[in-house]
PDB file of C-alpha atoms in Angstrom:
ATOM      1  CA  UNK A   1      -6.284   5.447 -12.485  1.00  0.00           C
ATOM      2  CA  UNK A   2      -6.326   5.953  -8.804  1.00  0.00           C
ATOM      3  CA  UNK A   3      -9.614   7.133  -7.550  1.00  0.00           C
ATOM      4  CA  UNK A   4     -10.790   8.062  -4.057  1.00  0.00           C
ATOM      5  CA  UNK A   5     -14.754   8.890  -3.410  1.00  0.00           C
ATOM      6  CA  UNK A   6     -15.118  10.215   0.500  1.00  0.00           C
ATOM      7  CA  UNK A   7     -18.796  10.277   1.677  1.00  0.00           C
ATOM      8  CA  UNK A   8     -20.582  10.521   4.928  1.00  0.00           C
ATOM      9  CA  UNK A   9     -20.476  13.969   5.882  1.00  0.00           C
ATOM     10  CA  UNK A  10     -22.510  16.355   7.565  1.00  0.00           C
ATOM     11  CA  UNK A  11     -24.027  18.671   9.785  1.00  0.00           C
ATOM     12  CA  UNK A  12     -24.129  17.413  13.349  1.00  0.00           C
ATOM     13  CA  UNK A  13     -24.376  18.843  17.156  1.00  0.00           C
ATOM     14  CA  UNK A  14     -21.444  18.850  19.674  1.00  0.00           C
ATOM     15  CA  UNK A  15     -20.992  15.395  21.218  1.00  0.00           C
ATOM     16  CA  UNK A  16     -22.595  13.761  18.327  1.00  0.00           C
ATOM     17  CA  UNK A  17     -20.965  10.993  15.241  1.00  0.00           C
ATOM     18  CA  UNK A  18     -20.772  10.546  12.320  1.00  0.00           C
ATOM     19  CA  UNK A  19     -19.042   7.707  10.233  1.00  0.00           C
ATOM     20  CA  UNK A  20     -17.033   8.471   6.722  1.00  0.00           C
ATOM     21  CA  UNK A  21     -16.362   6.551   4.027  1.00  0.00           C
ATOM     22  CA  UNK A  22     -14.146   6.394   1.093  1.00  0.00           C
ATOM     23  CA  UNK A  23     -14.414   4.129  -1.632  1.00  0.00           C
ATOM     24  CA  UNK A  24     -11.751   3.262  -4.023  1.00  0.00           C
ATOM     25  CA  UNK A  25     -10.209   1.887  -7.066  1.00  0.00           C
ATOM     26  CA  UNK A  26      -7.174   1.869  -9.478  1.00  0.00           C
ATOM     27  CA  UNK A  27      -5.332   0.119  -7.242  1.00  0.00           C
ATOM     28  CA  UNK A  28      -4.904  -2.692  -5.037  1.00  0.00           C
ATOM     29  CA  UNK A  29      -6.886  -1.947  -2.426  1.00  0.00           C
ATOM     30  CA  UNK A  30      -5.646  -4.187   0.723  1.00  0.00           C
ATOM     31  CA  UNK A  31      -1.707  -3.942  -0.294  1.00  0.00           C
ATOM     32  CA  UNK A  32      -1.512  -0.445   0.548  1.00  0.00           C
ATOM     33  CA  UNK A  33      -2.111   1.580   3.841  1.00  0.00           C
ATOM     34  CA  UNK A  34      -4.691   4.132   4.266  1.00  0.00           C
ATOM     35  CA  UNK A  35      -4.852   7.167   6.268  1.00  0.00           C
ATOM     36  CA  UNK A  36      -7.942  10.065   6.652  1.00  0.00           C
ATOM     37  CA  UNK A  37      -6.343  13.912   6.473  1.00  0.00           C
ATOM     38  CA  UNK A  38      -8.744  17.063   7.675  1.00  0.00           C
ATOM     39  CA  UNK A  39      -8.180  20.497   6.122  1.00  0.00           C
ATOM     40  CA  UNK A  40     -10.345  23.173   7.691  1.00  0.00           C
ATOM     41  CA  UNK A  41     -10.408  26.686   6.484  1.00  0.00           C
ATOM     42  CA  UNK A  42      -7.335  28.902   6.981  1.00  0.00           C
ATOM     43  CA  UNK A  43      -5.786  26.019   8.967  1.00  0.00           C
ATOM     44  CA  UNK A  44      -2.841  23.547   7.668  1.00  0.00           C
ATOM     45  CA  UNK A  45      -3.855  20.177   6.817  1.00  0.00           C
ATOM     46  CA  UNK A  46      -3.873  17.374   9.709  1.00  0.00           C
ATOM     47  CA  UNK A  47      -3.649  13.741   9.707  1.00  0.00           C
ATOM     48  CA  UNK A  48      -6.210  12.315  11.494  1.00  0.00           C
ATOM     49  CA  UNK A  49      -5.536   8.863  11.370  1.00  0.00           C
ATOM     50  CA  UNK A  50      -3.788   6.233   9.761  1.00  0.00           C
ATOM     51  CA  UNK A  51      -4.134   2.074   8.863  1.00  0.00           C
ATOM     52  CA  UNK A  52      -2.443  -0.132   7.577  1.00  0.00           C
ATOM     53  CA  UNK A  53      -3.157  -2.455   4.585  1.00  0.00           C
ATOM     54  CA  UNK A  54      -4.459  -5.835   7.030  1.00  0.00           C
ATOM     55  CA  UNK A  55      -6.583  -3.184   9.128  1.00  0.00           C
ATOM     56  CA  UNK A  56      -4.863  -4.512  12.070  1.00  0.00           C
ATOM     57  CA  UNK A  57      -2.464  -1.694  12.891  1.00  0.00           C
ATOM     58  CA  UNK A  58      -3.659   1.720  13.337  1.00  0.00           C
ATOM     59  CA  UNK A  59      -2.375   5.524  14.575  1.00  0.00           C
ATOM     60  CA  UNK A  60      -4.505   8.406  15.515  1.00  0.00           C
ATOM     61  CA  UNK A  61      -3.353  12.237  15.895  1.00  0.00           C
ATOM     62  CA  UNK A  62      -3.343  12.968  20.182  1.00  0.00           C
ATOM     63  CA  UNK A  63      -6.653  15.286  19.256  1.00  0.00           C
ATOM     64  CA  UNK A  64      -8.768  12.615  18.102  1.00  0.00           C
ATOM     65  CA  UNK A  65      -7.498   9.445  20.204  1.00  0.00           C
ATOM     66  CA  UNK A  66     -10.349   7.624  22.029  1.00  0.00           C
ATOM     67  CA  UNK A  67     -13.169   9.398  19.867  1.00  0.00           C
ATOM     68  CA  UNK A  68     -12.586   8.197  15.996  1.00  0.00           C
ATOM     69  CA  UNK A  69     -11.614   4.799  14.797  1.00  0.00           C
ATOM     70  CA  UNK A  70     -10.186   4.205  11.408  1.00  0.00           C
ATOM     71  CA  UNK A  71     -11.298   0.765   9.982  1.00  0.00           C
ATOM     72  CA  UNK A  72     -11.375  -0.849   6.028  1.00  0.00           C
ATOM     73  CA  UNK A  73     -13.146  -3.372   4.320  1.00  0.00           C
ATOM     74  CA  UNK A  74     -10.517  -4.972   2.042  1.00  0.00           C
ATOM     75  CA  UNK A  75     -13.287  -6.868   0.351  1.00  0.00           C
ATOM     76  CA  UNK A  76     -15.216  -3.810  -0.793  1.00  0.00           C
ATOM     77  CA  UNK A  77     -12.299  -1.436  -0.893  1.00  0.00           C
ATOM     78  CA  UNK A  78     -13.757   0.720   1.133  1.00  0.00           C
ATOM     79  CA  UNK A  79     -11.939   3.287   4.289  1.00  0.00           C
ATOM     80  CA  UNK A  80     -14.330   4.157   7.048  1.00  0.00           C
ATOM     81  CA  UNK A  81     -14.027   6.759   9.833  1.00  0.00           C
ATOM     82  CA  UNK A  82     -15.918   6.507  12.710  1.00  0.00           C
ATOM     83  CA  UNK A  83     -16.113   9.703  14.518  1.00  0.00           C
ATOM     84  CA  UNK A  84     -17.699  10.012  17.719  1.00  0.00           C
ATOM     85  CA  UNK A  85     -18.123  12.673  20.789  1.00  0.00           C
ATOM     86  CA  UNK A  86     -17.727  15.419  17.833  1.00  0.00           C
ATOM     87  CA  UNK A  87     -16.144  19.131  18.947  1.00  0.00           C
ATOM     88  CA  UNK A  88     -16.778  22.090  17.025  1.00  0.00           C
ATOM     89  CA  UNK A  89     -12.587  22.090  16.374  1.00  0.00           C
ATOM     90  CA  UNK A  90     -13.137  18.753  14.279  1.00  0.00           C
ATOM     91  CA  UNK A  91     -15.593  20.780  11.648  1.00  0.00           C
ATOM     92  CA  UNK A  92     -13.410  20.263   8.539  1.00  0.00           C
ATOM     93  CA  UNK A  93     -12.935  18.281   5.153  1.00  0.00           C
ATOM     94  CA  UNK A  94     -12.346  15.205   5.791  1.00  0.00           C
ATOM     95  CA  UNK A  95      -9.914  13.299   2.278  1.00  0.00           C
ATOM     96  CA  UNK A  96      -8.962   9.741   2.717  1.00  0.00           C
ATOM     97  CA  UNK A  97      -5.360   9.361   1.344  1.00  0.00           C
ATOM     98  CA  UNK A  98      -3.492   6.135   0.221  1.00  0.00           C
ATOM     99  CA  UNK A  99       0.303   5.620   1.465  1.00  0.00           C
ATOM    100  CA  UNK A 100       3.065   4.619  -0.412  1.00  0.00           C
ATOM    101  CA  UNK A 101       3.437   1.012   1.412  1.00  0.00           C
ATOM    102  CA  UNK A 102       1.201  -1.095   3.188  1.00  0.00           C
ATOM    103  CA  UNK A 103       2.431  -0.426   6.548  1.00  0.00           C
ATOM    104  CA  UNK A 104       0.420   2.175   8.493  1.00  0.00           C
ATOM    105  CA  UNK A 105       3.315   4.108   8.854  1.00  0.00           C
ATOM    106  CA  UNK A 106       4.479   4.365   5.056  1.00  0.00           C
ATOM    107  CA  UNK A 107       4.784   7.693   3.969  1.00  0.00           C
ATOM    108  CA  UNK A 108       1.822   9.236   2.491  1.00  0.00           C
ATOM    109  CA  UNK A 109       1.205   9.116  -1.330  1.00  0.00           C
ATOM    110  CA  UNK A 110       0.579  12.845  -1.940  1.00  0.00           C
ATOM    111  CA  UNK A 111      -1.070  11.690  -5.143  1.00  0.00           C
ATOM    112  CA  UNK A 112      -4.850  11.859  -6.793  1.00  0.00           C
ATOM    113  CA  UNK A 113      -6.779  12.962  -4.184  1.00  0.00           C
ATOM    114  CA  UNK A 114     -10.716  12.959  -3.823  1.00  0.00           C
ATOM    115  CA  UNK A 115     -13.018  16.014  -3.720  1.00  0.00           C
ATOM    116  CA  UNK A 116     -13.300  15.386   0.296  1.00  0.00           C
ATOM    117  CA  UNK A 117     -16.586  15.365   2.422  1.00  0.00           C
ATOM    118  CA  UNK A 118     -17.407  18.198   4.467  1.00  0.00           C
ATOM    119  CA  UNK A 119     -17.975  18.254   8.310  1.00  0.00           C
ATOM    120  CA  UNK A 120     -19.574  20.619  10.648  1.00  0.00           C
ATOM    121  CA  UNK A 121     -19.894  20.587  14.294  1.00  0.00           C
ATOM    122  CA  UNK A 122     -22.487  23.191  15.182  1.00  0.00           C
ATOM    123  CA  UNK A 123     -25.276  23.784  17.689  1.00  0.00           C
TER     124      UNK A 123
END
């Protein structure tokens, strides 16, 4: 059973970070790419970033190049998602996603997905 626990949200200032993570299980972990997605309200949802299953290729969405960085821990199957020089446009729920292959540009696996952490970017 596929199972995906974000954590690591918050409240935090413009121009401050924050670093998610997602833990997971049910699956072989370090076979299969991962990617973060953001939902905020009334807005579609966005990927954010992607990786694949080594960690050593990744892709960002144009908003958040240069500020986040999408990284995993194959050993404790965990996703991370370091996000840094926050905007108030970023506040949003944050799901880590699997894909379907281990490339970092496999489709995504619109499967289980977890309950999401929730970010806000507010003075």
């Amino acid at each position: 059973q596929v199972q995906l626990v974000e954590s690591g949200g918050g409240l935090v200032q413009p121009g401050g970070s924050l670093r998610l993570s997602c833990v997971v299980s049910g699956f072989d972990f370090s076979y299969y790419g991962m990617s973060w997605y953001r939902q905020a309200p009334g807005k579609e949802r966005e990927l954010v970033a992607r990786v694949g299953g080594t960690g050593a290729v990744t892709n960002y969405a144009d908003s958040v190049k240069g500020r986040f960085t999408i990284s995993r821990d194959n050993a404790k199957n965990t996703l991370y998602l370091q996000m840094n020089s926050l905007k108030p446009e970023d506040a949003a729920v944050y799901y880590c996603v699997k894909l379907s292959g281990d490339s970092a540009y496999s489709p995504t696996d619109f499967g289980p997905w977890g309950p999401g952490t929730q970010v806000t970017v507010s003075s």
